[in-house]
CSV table of C-alpha atoms and ligand atoms in Angstrom, one decimal:
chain,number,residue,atom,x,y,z
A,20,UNK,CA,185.3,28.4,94.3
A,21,UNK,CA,184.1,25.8,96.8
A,22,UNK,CA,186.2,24.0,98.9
A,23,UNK,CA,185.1,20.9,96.9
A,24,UNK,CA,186.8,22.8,94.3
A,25,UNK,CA,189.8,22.7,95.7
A,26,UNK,CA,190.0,19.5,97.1
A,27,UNK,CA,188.8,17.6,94.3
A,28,UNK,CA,191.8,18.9,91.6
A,29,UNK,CA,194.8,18.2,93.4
A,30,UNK,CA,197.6,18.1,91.2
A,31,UNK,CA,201.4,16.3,91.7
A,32,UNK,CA,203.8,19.0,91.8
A,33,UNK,CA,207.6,19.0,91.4
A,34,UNK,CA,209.8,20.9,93.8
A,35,UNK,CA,208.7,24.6,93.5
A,36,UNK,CA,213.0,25.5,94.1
A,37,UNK,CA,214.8,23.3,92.3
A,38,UNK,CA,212.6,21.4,90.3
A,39,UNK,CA,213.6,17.8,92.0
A,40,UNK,CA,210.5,15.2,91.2
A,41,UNK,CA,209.0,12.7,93.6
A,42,UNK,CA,211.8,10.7,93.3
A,43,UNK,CA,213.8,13.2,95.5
A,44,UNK,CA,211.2,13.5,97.7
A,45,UNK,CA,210.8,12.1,101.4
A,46,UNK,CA,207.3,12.9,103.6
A,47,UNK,CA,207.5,15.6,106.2
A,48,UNK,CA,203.6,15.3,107.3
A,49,UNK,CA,200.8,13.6,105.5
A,50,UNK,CA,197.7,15.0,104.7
A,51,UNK,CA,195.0,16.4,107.0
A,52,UNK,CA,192.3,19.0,105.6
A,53,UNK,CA,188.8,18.4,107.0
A,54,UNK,CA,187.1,20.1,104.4
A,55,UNK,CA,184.4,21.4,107.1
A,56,UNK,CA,187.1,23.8,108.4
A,57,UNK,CA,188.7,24.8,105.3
A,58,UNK,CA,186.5,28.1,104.6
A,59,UNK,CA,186.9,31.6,103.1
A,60,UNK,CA,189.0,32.4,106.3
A,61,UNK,CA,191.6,29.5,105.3
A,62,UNK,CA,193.0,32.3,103.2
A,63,UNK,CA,193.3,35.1,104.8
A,64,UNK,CA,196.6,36.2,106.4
A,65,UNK,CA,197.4,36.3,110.1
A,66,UNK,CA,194.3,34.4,110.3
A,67,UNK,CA,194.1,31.9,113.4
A,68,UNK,CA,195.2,28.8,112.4
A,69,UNK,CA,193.9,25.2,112.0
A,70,UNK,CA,196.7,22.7,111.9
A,71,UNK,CA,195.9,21.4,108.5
A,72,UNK,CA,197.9,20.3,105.7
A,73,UNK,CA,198.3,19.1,102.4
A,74,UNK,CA,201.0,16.3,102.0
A,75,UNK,CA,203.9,17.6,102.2
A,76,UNK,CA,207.3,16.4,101.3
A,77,UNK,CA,210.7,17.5,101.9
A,78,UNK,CA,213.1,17.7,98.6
A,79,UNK,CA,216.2,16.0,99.5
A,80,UNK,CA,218.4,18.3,96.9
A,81,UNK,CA,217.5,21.6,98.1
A,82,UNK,CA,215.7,20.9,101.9
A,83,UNK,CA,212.9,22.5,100.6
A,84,UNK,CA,209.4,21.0,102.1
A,85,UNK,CA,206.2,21.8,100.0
A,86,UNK,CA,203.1,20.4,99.3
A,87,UNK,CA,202.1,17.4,96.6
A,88,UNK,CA,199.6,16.8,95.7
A,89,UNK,CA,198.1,20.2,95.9
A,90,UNK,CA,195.1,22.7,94.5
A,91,UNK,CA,196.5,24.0,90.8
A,92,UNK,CA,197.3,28.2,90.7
A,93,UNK,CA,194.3,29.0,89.1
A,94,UNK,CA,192.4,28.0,92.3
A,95,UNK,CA,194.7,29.0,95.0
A,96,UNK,CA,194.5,32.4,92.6
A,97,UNK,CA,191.0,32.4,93.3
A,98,UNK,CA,190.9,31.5,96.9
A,99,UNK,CA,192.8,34.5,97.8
A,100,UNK,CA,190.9,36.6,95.6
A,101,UNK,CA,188.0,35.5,97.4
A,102,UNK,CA,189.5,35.6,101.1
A,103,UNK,CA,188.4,37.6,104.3
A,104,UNK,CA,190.8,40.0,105.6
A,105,UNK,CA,190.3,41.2,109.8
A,106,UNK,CA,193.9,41.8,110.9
A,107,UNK,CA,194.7,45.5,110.2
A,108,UNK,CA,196.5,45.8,113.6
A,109,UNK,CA,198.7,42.8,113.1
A,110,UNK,CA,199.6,43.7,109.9
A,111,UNK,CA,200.8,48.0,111.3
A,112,UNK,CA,203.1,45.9,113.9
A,113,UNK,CA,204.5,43.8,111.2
A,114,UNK,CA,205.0,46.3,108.9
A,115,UNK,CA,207.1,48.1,111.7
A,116,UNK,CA,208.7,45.2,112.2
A,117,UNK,CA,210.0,44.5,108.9
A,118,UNK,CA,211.1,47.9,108.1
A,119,UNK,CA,213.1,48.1,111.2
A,120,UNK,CA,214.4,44.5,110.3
A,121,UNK,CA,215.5,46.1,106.3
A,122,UNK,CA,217.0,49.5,108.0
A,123,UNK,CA,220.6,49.1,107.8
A,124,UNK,CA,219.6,47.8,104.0
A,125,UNK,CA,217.5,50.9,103.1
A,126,UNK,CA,219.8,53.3,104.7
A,127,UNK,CA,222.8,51.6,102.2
A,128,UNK,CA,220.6,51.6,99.4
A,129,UNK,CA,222.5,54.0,97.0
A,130,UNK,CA,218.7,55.1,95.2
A,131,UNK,CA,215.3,55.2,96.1
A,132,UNK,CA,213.5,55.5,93.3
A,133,UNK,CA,210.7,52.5,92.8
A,134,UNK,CA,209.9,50.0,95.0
A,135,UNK,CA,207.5,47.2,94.5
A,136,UNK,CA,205.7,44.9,97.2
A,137,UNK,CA,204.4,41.8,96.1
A,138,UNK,CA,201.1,40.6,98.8
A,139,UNK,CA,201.2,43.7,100.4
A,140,UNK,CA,197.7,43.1,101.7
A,141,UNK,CA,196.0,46.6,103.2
A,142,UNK,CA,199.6,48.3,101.8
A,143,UNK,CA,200.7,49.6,105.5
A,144,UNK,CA,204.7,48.6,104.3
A,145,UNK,CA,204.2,50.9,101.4
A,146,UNK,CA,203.7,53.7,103.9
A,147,UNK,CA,207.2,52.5,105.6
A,148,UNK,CA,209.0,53.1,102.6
A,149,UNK,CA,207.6,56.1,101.8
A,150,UNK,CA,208.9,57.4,105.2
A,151,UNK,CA,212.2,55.2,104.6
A,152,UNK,CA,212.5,58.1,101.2
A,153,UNK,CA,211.6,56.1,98.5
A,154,UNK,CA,209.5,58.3,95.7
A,155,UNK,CA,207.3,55.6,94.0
A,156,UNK,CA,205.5,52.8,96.2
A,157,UNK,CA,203.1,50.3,94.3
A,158,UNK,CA,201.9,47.1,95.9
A,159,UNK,CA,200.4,44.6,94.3
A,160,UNK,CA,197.8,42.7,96.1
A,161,UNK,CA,194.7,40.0,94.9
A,162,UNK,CA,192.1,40.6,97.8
A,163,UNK,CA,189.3,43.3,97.5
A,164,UNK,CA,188.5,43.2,100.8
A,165,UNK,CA,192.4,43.8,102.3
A,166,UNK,CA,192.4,46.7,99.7
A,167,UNK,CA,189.2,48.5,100.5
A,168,UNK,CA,190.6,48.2,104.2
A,169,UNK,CA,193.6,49.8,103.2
A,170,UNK,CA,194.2,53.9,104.2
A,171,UNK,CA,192.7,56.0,102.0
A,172,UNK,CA,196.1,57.8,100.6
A,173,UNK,CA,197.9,54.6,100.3
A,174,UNK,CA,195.1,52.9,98.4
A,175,UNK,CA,196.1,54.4,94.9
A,176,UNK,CA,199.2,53.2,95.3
A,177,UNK,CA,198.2,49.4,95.3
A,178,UNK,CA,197.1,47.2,92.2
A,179,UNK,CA,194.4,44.7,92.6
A,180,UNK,CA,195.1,41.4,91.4
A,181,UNK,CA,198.0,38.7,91.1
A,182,UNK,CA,201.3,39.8,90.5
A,183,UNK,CA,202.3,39.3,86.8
A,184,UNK,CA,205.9,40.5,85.6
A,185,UNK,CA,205.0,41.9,82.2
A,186,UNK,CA,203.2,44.4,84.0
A,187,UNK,CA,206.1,46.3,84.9
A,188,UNK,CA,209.3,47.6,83.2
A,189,UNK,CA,212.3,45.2,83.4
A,190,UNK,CA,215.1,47.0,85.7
A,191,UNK,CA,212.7,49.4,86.8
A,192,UNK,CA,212.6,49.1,90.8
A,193,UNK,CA,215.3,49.7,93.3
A,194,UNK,CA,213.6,47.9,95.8
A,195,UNK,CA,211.0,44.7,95.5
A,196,UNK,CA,209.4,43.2,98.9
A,197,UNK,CA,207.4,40.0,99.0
A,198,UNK,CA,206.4,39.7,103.0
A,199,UNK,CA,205.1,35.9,104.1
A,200,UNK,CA,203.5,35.1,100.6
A,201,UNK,CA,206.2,33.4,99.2
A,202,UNK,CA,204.7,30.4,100.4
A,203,UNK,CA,201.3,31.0,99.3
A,204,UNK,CA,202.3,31.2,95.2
A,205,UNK,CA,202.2,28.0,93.0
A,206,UNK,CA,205.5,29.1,91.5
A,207,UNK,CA,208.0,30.6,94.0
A,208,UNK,CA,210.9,29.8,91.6
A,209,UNK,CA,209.4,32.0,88.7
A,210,UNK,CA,208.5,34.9,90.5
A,211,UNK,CA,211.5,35.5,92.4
A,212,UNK,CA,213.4,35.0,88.7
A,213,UNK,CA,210.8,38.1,87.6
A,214,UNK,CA,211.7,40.2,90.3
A,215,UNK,CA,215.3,39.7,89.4
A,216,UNK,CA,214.6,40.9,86.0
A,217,UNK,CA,212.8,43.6,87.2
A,218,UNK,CA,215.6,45.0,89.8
A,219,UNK,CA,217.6,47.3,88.9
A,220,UNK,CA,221.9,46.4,89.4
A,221,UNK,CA,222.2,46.5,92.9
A,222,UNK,CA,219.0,46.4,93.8
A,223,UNK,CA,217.5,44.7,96.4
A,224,UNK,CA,215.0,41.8,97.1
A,225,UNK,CA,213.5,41.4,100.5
A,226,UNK,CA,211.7,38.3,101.4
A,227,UNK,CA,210.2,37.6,104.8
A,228,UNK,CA,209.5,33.7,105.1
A,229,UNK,CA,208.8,30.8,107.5
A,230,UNK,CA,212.0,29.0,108.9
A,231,UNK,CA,210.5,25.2,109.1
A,232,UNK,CA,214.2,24.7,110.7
A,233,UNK,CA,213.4,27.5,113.3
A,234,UNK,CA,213.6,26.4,116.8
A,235,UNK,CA,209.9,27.2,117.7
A,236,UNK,CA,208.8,25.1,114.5
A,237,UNK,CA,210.4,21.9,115.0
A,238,UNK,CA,209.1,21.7,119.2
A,239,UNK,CA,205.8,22.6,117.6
A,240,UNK,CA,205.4,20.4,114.9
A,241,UNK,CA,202.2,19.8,113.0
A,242,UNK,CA,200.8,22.4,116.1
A,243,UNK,CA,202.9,25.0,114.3
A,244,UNK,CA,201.2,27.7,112.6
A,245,UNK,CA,203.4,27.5,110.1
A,246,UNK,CA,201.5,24.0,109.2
A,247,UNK,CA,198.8,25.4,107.0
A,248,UNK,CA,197.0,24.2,103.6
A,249,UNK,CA,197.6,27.6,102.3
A,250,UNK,CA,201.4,27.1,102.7
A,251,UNK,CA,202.1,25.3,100.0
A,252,UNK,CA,205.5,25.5,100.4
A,253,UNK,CA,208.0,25.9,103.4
A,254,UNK,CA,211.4,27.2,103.8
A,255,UNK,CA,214.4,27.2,105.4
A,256,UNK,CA,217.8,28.7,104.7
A,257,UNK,CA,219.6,26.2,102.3
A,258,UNK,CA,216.5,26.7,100.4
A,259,UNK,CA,216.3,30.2,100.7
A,260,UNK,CA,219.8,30.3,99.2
A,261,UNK,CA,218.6,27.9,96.5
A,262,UNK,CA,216.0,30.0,95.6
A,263,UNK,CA,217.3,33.4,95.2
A,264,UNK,CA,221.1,32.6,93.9
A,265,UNK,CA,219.0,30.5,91.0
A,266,UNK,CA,217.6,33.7,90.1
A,267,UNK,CA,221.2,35.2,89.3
A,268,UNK,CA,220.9,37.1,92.7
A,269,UNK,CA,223.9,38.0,95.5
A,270,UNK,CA,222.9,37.1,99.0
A,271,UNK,CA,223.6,39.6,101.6
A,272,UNK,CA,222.1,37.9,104.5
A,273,UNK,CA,219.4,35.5,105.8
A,274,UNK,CA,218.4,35.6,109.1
A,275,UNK,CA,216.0,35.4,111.7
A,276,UNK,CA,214.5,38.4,113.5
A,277,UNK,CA,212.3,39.1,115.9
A,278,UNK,CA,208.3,39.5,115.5
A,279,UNK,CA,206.5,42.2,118.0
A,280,UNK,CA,203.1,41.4,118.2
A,281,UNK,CA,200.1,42.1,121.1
A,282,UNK,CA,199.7,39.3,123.8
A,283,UNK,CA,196.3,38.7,122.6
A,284,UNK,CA,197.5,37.8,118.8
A,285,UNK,CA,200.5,35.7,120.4
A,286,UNK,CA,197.3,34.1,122.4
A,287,UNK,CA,195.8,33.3,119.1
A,288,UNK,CA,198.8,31.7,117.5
A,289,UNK,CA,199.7,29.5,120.7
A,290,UNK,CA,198.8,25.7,120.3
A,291,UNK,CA,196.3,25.5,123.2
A,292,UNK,CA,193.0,24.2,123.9
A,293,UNK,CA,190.2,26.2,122.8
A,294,UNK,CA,188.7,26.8,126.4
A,295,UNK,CA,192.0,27.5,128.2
A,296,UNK,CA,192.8,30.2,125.3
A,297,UNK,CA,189.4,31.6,125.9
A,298,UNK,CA,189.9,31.8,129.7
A,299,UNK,CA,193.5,33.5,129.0
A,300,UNK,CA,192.1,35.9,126.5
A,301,UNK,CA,189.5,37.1,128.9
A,302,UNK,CA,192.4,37.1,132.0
A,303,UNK,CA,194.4,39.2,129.6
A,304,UNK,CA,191.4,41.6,128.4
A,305,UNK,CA,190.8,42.2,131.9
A,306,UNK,CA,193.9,43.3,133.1
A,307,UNK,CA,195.0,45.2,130.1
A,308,UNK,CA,197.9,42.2,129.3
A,309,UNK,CA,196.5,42.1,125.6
A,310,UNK,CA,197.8,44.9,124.6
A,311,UNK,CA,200.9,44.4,125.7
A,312,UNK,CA,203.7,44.3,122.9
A,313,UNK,CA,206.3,41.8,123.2
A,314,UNK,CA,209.0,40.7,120.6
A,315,UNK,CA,209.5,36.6,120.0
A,316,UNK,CA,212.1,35.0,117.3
A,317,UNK,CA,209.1,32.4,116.5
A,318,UNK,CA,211.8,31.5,113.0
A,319,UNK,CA,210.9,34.0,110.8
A,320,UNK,CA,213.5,34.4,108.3
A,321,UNK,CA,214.4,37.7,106.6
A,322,UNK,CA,216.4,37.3,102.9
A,323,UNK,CA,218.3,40.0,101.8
A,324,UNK,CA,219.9,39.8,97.9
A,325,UNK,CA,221.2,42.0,95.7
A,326,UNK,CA,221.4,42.2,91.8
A,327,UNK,CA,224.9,41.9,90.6
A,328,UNK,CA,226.3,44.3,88.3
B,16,ZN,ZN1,214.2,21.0,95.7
């Protein structure tokens, strides 16, 4: 897959949440992908980003903004398949985060039997949950490369490819997790229905998403990292809602929460010009500054729902 490939087979999509066509639709941010940029790396997570977009569109029935016309599953399938993976340290803080973020969930959560992450990348969440008490982990994760970076006893524990329902047992998992990949899928709608289906009653779904609404997002604009051709959709929480109550789910909360990262991956994020972020990361190397962990509401949103009895 080239990104010709990609490029050349955009397709007109619908709204991913509520199914709304173009005539519901208003633009958000036109196009910008210079294909000379938009390599392997484009598809990697926590990778530094480029400021480029597919069109995207905000639906006017359910706030949600995604992307039309853009690349059709089988190729954005194949693209993360195919994508780099260098962030193992990002993704241990995150993890950390997250689970502190679900605590008060996972500590009412009457079982812990199964629980399911969807994207979980080198699989470090699975090890939170382990430690949280549940008995089975199994993530579910497309790239090679983030699973062969993965610790050697959580490794078993992940399946390599794209997460596909009838693999699993309906009403089978107490717990399903899908962390900032939500807006990578072609069909957010559909999976989250599966995952209803496959919770057990009163089990819960935990999504961690993008907040286009959030404060830092809208001073940012297209400088946002959250403006990406590999979102292909972008949330917020009328959306969110949307989303997960179409599934036949209860919300119990969604809210934002803050992300503890290093300086130096903060430095990466921040919308600056190259050689003044070069000059910073070698100020911050020097005096120790990079390692420095600090915590930023950047309008992450954390979902919580439950399945009804
Ligand atoms: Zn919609």
């Amino acid at each position: 897959m080239t990104t010709l490939d990609l490029l050349q087979k955009l397709e007109d999509r619908v709204c991913p949440v509520c199914g709304s066509g173009p005539d519901k639709a208003t633009s958000f941010l036109k196009q910008s992908v210079d294909p000379a940029k938009l390599d392997a790396f484009s598809y990697a997570s926590r990778k530094t980003p480029e400021y480029m977009s597919f069109n995207l569109v905000t639906c006017r029935d359910c706030q949600t903004v995604y992307a039309s016309p853009a690349p059709p599953a089988h190729a954005v399938s194949q693209a993360y398949h195919e994508a780099d993976y260098d962030s193992s340290d990002e993704a241990v803080l995150a993890a950390r985060t997250y689970g502190d973020a679900l605590a008060r969930d996972l500590a009412g959560l009457g079982n812990k039997g199964d629980a399911l992450e969807i994207g979980t990348g080198t699989g470090v969440f699975l090890s939170v949950l382990q430690a949280a008490g549940f008995t089975r982990v199994t993530g579910v994760e497309p790239s090679p490369k983030a699973i062969a970076a993965a610790d050697p006893a959580i490794r078993p524990h992940i399946r390599e490819g794209i997460f596909v329902e009838a693999d699993f047992t309906p009403e089978s998992f107490d717990l399903i997790c899908c962390f900032m990949t939500l807006e990578h899928v072609s069909d957010p709608r559909p999976l989250v229905e599966a995952c209803s289906r496959l919770l057990r009653e009163d089990g819960l779904l935990a999504l961690v998403t993008h907040d286009y609404k959030g404060p830092v997002n809208r001073i940012l604009g297209r400088r946002s990292p959250i403006i990406d051709v590999e979102h292909l959709q972008i949330f917020c929480p009328e959306s969110l809602q949307r989303l997960v109550t179409g599934a036949k789910l209860d919300i119990v909360r969604i809210e934002s929460f803050a992300n503890r990262y290093a300086l130096r991956y903060w430095l990466r994020l921040m919308p600056l010009p190259k050689g003044l972020k070069a000059q910073l990361g070698r100020l911050f190397a020097a005096t120790g500054l990079e390692r420095k962990l600090i915590g930023l509401r950047v309008g992450n949103l954390l979902t919580v729902a439950r399945k009804p009895r």
